[in-house]
CSV table of C-alpha atoms in Angstrom, one decimal:
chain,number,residue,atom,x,y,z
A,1,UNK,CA,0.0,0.0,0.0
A,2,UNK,CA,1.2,3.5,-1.2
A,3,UNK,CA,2.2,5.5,2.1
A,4,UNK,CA,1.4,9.4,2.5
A,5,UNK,CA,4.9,10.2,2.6
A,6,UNK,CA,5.2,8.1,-0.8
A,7,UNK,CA,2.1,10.1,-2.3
A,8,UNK,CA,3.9,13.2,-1.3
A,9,UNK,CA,7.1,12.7,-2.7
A,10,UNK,CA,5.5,11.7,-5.7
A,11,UNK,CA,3.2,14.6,-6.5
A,12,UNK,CA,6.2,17.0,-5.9
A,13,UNK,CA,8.3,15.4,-8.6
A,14,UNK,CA,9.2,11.6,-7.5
A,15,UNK,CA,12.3,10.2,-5.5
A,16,UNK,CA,14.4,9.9,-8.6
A,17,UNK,CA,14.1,13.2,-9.7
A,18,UNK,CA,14.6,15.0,-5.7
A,19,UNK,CA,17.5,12.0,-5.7
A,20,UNK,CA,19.0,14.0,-8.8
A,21,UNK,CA,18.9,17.3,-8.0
A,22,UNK,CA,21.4,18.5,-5.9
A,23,UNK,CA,20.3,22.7,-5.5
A,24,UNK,CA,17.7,25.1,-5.2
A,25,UNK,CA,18.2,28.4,-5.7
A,26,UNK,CA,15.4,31.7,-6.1
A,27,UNK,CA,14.7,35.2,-5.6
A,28,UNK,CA,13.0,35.9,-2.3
A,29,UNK,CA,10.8,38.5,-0.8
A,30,UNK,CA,10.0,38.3,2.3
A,31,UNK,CA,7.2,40.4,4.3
A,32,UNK,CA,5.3,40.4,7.6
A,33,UNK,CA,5.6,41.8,11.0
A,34,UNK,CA,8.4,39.4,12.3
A,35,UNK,CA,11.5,41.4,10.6
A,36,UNK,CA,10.2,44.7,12.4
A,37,UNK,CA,9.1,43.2,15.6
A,38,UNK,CA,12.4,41.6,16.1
A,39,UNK,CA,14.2,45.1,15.1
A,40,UNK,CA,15.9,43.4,11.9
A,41,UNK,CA,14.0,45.0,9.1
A,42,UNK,CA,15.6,45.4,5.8
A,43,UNK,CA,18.1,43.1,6.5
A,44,UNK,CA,16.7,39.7,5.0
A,45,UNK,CA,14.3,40.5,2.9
A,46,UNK,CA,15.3,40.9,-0.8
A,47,UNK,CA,17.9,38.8,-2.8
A,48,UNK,CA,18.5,35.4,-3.7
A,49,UNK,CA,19.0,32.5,-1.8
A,50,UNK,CA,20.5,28.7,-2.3
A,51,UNK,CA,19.6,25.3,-0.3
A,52,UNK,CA,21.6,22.4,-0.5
A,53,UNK,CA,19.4,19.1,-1.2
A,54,UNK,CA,22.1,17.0,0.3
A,55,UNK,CA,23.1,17.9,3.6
A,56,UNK,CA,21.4,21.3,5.8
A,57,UNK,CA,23.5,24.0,4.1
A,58,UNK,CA,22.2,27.3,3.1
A,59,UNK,CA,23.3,30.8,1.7
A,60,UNK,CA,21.3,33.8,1.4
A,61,UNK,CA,22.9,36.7,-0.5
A,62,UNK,CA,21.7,40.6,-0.3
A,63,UNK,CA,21.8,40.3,3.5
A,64,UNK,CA,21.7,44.2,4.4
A,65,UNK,CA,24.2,44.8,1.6
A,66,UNK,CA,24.9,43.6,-2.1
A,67,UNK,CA,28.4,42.3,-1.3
A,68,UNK,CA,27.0,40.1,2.4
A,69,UNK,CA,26.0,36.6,2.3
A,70,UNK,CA,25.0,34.6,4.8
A,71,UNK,CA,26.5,30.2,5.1
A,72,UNK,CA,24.7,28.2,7.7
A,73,UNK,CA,25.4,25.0,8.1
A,74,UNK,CA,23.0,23.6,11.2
A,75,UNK,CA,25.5,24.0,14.2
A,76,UNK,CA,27.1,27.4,13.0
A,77,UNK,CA,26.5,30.2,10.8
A,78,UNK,CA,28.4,33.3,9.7
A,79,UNK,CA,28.5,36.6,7.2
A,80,UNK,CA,30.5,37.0,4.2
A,81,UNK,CA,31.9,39.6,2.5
A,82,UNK,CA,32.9,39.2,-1.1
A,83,UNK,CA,36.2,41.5,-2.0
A,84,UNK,CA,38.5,41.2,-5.2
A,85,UNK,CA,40.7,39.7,-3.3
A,86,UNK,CA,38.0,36.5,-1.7
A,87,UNK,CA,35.7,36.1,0.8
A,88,UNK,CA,36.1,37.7,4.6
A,89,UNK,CA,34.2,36.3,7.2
A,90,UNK,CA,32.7,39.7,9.3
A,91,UNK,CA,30.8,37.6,11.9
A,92,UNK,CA,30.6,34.2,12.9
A,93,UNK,CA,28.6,32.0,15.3
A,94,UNK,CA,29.1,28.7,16.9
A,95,UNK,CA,26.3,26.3,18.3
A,96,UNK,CA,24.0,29.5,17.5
A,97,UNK,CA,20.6,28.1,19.0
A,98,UNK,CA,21.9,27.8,22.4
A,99,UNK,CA,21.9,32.3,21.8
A,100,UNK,CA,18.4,32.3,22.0
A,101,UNK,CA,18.1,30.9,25.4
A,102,UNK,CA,15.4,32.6,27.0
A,103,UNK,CA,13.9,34.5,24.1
A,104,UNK,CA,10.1,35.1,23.8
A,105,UNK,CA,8.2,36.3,20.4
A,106,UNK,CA,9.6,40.1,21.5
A,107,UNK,CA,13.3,39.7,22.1
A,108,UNK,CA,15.3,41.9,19.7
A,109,UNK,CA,18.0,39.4,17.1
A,110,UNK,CA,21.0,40.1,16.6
A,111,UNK,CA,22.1,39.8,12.4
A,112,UNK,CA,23.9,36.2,13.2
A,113,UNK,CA,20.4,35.2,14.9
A,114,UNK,CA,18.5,36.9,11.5
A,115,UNK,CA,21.1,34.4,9.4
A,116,UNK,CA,20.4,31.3,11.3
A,117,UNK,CA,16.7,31.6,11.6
A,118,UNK,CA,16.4,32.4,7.8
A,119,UNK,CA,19.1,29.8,6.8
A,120,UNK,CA,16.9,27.0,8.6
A,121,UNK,CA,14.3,28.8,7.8
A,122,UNK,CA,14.5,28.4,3.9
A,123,UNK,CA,16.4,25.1,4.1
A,124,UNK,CA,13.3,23.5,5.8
A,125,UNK,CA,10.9,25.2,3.3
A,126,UNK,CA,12.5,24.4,0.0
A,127,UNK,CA,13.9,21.1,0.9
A,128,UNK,CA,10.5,19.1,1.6
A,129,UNK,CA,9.1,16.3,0.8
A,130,UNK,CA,12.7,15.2,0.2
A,131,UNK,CA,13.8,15.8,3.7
A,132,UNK,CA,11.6,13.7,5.4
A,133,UNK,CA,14.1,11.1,4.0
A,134,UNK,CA,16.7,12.1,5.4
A,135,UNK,CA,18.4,9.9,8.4
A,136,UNK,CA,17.5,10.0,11.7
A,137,UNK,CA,13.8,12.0,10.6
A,138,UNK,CA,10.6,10.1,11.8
A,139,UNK,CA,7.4,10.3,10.2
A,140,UNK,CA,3.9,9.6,11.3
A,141,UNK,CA,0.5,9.4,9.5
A,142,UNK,CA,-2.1,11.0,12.2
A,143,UNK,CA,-5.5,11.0,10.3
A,144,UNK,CA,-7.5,14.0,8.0
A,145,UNK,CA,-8.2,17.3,9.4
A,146,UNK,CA,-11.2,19.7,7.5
A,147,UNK,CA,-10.1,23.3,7.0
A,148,UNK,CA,-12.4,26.4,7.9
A,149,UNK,CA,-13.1,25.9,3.9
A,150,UNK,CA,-14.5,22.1,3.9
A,151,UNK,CA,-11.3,20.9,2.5
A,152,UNK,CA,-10.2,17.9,4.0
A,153,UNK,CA,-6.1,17.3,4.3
A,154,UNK,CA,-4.2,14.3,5.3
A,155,UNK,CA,-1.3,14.7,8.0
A,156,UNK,CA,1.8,13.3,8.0
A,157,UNK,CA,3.7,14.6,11.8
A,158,UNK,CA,7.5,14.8,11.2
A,159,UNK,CA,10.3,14.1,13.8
A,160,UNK,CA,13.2,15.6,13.1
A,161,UNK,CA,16.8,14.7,14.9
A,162,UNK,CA,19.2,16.9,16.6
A,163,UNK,CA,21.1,17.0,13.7
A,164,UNK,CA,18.9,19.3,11.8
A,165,UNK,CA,18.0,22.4,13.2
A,166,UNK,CA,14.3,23.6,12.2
A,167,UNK,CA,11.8,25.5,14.1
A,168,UNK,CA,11.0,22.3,16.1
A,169,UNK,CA,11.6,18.9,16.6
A,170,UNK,CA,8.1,17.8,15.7
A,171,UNK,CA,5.8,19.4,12.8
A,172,UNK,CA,3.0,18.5,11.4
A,173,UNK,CA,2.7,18.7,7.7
A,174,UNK,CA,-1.2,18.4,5.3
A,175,UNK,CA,-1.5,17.3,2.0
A,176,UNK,CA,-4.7,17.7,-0.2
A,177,UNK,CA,-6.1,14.9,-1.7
A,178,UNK,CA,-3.0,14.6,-4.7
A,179,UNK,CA,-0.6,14.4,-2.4
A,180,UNK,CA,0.5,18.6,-2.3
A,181,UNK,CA,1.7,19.9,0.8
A,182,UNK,CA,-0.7,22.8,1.9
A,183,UNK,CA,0.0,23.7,5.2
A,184,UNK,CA,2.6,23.0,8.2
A,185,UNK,CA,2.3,23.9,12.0
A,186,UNK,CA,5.1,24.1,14.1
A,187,UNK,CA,6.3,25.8,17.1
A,188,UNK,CA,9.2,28.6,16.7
A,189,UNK,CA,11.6,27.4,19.7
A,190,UNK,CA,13.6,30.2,19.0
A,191,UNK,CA,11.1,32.4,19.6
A,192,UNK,CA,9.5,31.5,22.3
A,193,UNK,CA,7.7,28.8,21.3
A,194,UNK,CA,5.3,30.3,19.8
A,195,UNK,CA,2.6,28.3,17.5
A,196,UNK,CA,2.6,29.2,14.2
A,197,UNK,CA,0.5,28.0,11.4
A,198,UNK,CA,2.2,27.9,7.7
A,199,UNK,CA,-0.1,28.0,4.6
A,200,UNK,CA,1.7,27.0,0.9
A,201,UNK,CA,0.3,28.3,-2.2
A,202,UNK,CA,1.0,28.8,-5.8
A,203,UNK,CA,2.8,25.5,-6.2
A,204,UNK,CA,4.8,25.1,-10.0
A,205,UNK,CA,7.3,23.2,-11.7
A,206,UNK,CA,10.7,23.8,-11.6
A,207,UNK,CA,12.7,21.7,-13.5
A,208,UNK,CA,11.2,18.2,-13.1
A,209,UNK,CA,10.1,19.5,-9.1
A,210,UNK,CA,6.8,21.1,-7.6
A,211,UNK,CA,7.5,23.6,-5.1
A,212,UNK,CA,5.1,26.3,-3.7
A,213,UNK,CA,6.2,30.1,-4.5
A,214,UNK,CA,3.6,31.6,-1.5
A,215,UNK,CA,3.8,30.9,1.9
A,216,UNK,CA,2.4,33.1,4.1
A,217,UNK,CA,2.6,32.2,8.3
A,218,UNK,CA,-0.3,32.8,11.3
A,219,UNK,CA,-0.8,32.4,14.9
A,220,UNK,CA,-1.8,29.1,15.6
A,221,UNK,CA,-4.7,29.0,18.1
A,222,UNK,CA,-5.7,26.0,20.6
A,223,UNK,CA,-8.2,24.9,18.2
A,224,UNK,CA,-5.5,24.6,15.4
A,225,UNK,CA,-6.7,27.3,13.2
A,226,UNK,CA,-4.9,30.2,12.3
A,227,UNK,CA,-5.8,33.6,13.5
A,228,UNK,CA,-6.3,36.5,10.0
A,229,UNK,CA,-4.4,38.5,11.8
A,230,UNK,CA,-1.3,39.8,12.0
A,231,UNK,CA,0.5,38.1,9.5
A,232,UNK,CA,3.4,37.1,10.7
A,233,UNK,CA,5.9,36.5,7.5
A,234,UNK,CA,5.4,36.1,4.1
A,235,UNK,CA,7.5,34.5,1.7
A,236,UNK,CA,7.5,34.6,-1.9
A,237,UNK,CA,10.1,33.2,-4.7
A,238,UNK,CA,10.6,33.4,-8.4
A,239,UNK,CA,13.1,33.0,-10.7
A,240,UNK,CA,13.8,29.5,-9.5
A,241,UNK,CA,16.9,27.4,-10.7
A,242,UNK,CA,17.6,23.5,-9.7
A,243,UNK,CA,21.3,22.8,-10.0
């Protein structure tokens, strides 16, 4: 019997073709009250930004200048500069979850907390279905759950190991009826804890792959719904490439 987890992976492209590819790379925009309310607006938001489909490893470029970058690897993260003469490392960060210790949804970030969150951030996003195969991640079938609009999604709860560093060790992920990923709640550890509710739209192909350009992130309440307002981030991409 096909498993959700084997319906998903094939309605975003199939095993083989995830198995080939070994980058994703796109134009972001991001929006929503979370850059201002943690006092790092205009740092993140425009430019492009790489994942690797192979091991947690991400790059954002554009980040609060056109010669910064951003390289997180899971357990450490820094900020480039390019020069004519190579690339000089003008921050750095070891082990940077334990630096949010203590946070709630208000505590100011620093720019090396900014780069971690959005290099997890984006890995996690751009990565999935083909993720949840990854070692050490644990998935879960846990029954249909109706949306405020009568649609009815299947959920799939994913366990993720220490090794990769996401907003929390267990999400739970809905597909629609073909298999498409529509929605994701989670808890941001690094912010609290606070529930959050992901919604994924305008899924297209990219080269063999089906990936959502529109994801736009809510409140989570104790029912499980997410509250209209405020929205919390936004995320859109374009000008995807798969290397």
């Amino acid at each position: 019997m096909t498993t959700l987890l084997d319906r998903i992976i094939d309605a975003h492209g199939g095993a083989t073709r995830w198995a080939e590819a070994s980058t994703i790379s796109a134009t972001r925009h991001f929006g929503g009250a979370l850059w201002g309310l943690k006092q790092v607006p205009g740092v993140a938001e425009e430019g492009r930004f790489t994942v690797d489909l192979r091991r947690q490893r991400s790059s954002l470029e554009q980040f609060g200048a056109p010669d910064l970058r951003t390289e997180f690897t899971g357990n450490h993260v820094s900020i480039i500069r390019s020069t004519p003469d190579g690339d000089e490392i003008v921050e750095e960060l070891a082990e940077p979850r334990a630096s949010f210790d203590g946070h709630v949804l208000e505590t100011p970030w620093s720019k090396l907390q900014l780069a971690y969150f959005t290099g997890y951030a984006m890995w996690t996003y751009n990565t999935e279905p083909w993720s949840f195969t990854f070692p050490g991640v644990e998935v879960e079938e846990t029954g249909s759950w109706t949306e405020p609009s009568g649609e009815s999604w299947d959920r799939l709860q994913v366990t993720y190991p220490d090794s990769i560093a996401t907003h929390s060790t267990t999400q739970t992920l809905y597909a629609d009826v073909d298999g498409v990923l529509r929605r994701r709640d989670y808890e941001v550890n690094v912010a609290g804890g606070s529930p959050a509710v992901e919604y994924m739209t305008g899924q297209s192909w990219f080269d063999g792959l089906l990936l959502p350009t529109d994801r736009k992130i809510f409140v989570r309440d104790e029912e499980g719904h997410a509250l209209p307002e405020p929205l919390i981030v936004s995320i859109a991409i374009e000008d995807v490439v798969v290397g």
